mmCIF file of C-alpha atoms in Angstrom:
data_model
loop_
_atom_site.group_PDB
_atom_site.id
_atom_site.type_symbol
_atom_site.label_atom_id
_atom_site.label_comp_id
_atom_site.label_asym_id
_atom_site.label_seq_id
_atom_site.Cartn_x
_atom_site.Cartn_y
_atom_site.Cartn_z
ATOM 1 C CA GLN I 1 0.000 0.000 0.000
ATOM 2 C CA VAL I 2 1.328 3.410 -0.963
ATOM 3 C CA GLN I 3 1.842 5.895 1.872
ATOM 4 C CA LEU I 4 0.359 9.346 1.377
ATOM 5 C CA GLU I 5 0.933 12.562 3.265
ATOM 6 C CA GLU I 6 -1.808 14.993 4.160
ATOM 7 C CA SER I 7 -1.172 18.645 4.970
ATOM 8 C CA GLY I 8 -3.115 21.694 6.042
ATOM 9 C CA GLY I 9 -4.361 20.651 9.438
ATOM 10 C CA GLY I 10 -4.170 22.901 12.452
ATOM 11 C CA SER I 11 -6.036 24.564 15.283
ATOM 12 C CA VAL I 12 -8.848 27.002 14.600
ATOM 13 C CA GLN I 13 -11.753 28.508 16.440
ATOM 14 C CA ALA I 14 -15.284 27.457 15.738
ATOM 15 C CA GLY I 15 -16.552 29.077 12.579
ATOM 16 C CA GLY I 16 -13.118 29.094 11.008
ATOM 17 C CA SER I 17 -11.847 27.394 7.878
ATOM 18 C CA LEU I 18 -9.055 25.070 6.861
ATOM 19 C CA THR I 19 -8.049 23.450 3.597
ATOM 20 C CA LEU I 20 -6.442 20.035 3.585
ATOM 21 C CA SER I 21 -4.461 18.688 0.677
ATOM 22 C CA CYS I 22 -3.067 15.293 -0.253
ATOM 23 C CA GLY I 23 -0.738 14.470 -3.135
ATOM 24 C CA ILE I 24 -1.081 11.011 -4.663
ATOM 25 C CA PRO I 25 1.457 9.278 -6.922
ATOM 26 C CA GLY I 26 0.301 9.454 -10.529
ATOM 27 C CA TYR I 27 -0.205 5.745 -11.162
ATOM 28 C CA THR I 28 -2.207 5.339 -7.970
ATOM 29 C CA TYR I 29 -4.192 8.511 -8.591
ATOM 30 C CA HIS I 30 -5.319 7.383 -12.029
ATOM 31 C CA SER I 31 -5.839 3.740 -11.055
ATOM 32 C CA ALA I 32 -8.129 4.518 -8.146
ATOM 33 C CA THR I 33 -11.849 4.662 -8.808
ATOM 34 C CA CYS I 34 -12.498 6.594 -5.620
ATOM 35 C CA LEU I 35 -10.581 9.223 -3.678
ATOM 36 C CA GLY I 36 -11.697 9.939 -0.173
ATOM 37 C CA TRP I 37 -11.293 11.940 2.983
ATOM 38 C CA PHE I 38 -11.849 10.282 6.329
ATOM 39 C CA ARG I 39 -11.576 11.294 9.959
ATOM 40 C CA GLN I 40 -11.197 9.619 13.285
ATOM 41 C CA ALA I 41 -11.714 11.193 16.674
ATOM 42 C CA PRO I 42 -10.296 9.627 19.845
ATOM 43 C CA GLY I 43 -12.357 6.639 20.904
ATOM 44 C CA LYS I 44 -14.419 6.635 17.744
ATOM 45 C CA VAL I 45 -14.343 4.625 14.546
ATOM 46 C CA ARG I 46 -12.977 6.087 11.347
ATOM 47 C CA GLU I 47 -15.733 7.703 9.317
ATOM 48 C CA VAL I 48 -15.985 8.829 5.743
ATOM 49 C CA VAL I 49 -16.170 12.582 5.283
ATOM 50 C CA ALA I 50 -16.248 12.900 1.502
ATOM 51 C CA VAL I 51 -15.526 10.844 -1.592
ATOM 52 C CA LEU I 52 -14.793 11.753 -5.184
ATOM 53 C CA GLY I 53 -15.388 9.249 -7.935
ATOM 54 C CA LYS I 54 -15.013 9.150 -11.651
ATOM 55 C CA ARG I 55 -17.224 11.257 -13.881
ATOM 56 C CA GLY I 56 -17.788 13.950 -11.291
ATOM 57 C CA ILE I 57 -19.266 11.770 -8.571
ATOM 58 C CA GLU I 58 -19.221 13.451 -5.170
ATOM 59 C CA ASP I 59 -20.691 12.306 -1.891
ATOM 60 C CA TYR I 60 -20.530 13.779 1.587
ATOM 61 C CA ALA I 61 -21.363 12.727 5.099
ATOM 62 C CA ASP I 62 -24.547 14.404 6.306
ATOM 63 C CA SER I 63 -22.620 16.042 9.128
ATOM 64 C CA VAL I 64 -20.463 18.060 6.710
ATOM 65 C CA LYS I 65 -22.822 18.757 3.814
ATOM 66 C CA GLY I 66 -22.923 22.430 2.966
ATOM 67 C CA ARG I 67 -19.743 23.108 4.968
ATOM 68 C CA PHE I 68 -17.055 20.903 3.404
ATOM 69 C CA THR I 69 -16.105 20.676 -0.261
ATOM 70 C CA ALA I 70 -13.844 18.017 -1.719
ATOM 71 C CA SER I 71 -12.057 18.626 -4.996
ATOM 72 C CA LYS I 72 -9.187 17.294 -7.040
ATOM 73 C CA ASP I 73 -6.578 18.611 -9.414
ATOM 74 C CA ASN I 74 -5.899 16.004 -12.083
ATOM 75 C CA GLY I 75 -2.872 17.922 -13.314
ATOM 76 C CA LYS I 76 -1.231 17.778 -9.902
ATOM 77 C CA ASN I 77 -2.683 14.442 -8.756
ATOM 78 C CA THR I 78 -3.872 16.134 -5.599
ATOM 79 C CA VAL I 79 -7.102 16.055 -3.631
ATOM 80 C CA PHE I 80 -8.326 18.825 -1.384
ATOM 81 C CA LEU I 81 -10.845 19.238 1.389
ATOM 82 C CA GLN I 82 -12.079 22.763 1.960
ATOM 83 C CA MET I 83 -13.636 22.951 5.419
ATOM 84 C CA ASN I 84 -15.742 25.961 6.343
ATOM 85 C CA SER I 85 -17.850 26.780 9.386
ATOM 86 C CA LEU I 86 -15.847 24.360 11.458
ATOM 87 C CA MET I 87 -17.363 23.097 14.670
ATOM 88 C CA ALA I 88 -15.851 21.517 17.764
ATOM 89 C CA GLU I 89 -17.253 18.149 16.709
ATOM 90 C CA ASP I 90 -15.131 18.299 13.564
ATOM 91 C CA THR I 91 -12.044 17.825 15.731
ATOM 92 C CA ALA I 92 -10.304 14.657 14.564
ATOM 93 C CA MET I 93 -7.368 13.236 12.678
ATOM 94 C CA TYR I 94 -8.098 13.563 8.977
ATOM 95 C CA TYR I 95 -6.850 11.065 6.403
ATOM 96 C CA CYS I 96 -6.914 10.809 2.640
ATOM 97 C CA ALA I 97 -7.049 7.552 0.724
ATOM 98 C CA ALA I 98 -7.310 6.156 -2.766
ATOM 99 C CA GLY I 99 -9.241 2.966 -3.335
ATOM 100 C CA MET I 100 -11.314 0.824 -5.599
ATOM 101 C CA PRO I 101 -14.584 0.178 -3.760
ATOM 102 C CA THR I 102 -17.471 -1.381 -5.622
ATOM 103 C CA ALA I 103 -19.298 1.929 -5.187
ATOM 104 C CA CYS I 104 -17.805 5.328 -4.438
ATOM 105 C CA THR I 105 -20.258 6.433 -1.779
ATOM 106 C CA VAL I 106 -20.077 7.620 1.805
ATOM 107 C CA ALA I 107 -22.514 4.901 2.800
ATOM 108 C CA ARG I 108 -19.905 2.181 2.244
ATOM 109 C CA GLY I 109 -17.820 3.558 5.092
ATOM 110 C CA TRP I 110 -14.101 3.043 5.658
ATOM 111 C CA ARG I 111 -14.424 -0.735 5.786
ATOM 112 C CA GLY I 112 -16.133 -0.714 2.406
ATOM 113 C CA PHE I 113 -13.608 1.572 0.748
ATOM 114 C CA GLY I 114 -11.223 -1.202 -0.168
ATOM 115 C CA PRO I 115 -9.240 -2.428 -1.801
ATOM 116 C CA VAL I 116 -7.219 0.517 -0.558
ATOM 117 C CA LEU I 117 -4.395 1.468 -2.893
ATOM 118 C CA ALA I 118 -2.970 4.234 -0.744
ATOM 119 C CA SER I 119 -3.658 5.990 2.535
ATOM 120 C CA GLY I 120 -2.079 8.711 4.606
ATOM 121 C CA ARG I 121 -0.811 9.086 8.152
ATOM 122 C CA GLY I 122 -3.278 11.843 8.893
ATOM 123 C CA THR I 123 -3.281 15.505 9.768
ATOM 124 C CA GLN I 124 -4.812 16.795 13.006
ATOM 125 C CA VAL I 125 -7.672 19.263 12.937
ATOM 126 C CA THR I 126 -8.612 20.839 16.254
ATOM 127 C CA VAL I 127 -11.552 23.193 16.553
ATOM 128 C CA SER I 128 -12.040 25.118 19.749
ATOM 129 C CA SER I 129 -15.440 26.431 20.732
#
């Protein structure tokens, strides 16, 4: 499995914004059928935040709809997560991943995202209220 590196995390106050980015090696980027952002808070399971599929498919967790926007730059093989109106409950370690799930949807969850081609070590996002 290819190791990715996320960047852009940090500490912000509630209502603030952050943009995460994640560069993916070209072969992996173009082989994956689904690119995703995930998060995991202490004591909780990893959850899907947003996924981007082929042909413009986008899907978001209900908890972030209208606040978070995932995007990708095919020229730079990079995925982004723009996070606005951050809330304390968004505090978590955020990860990016590239996979080949049978369906690129949030509903499949992290366990259903595989086979995972690449995943990152995470970047911490802390939102203070």
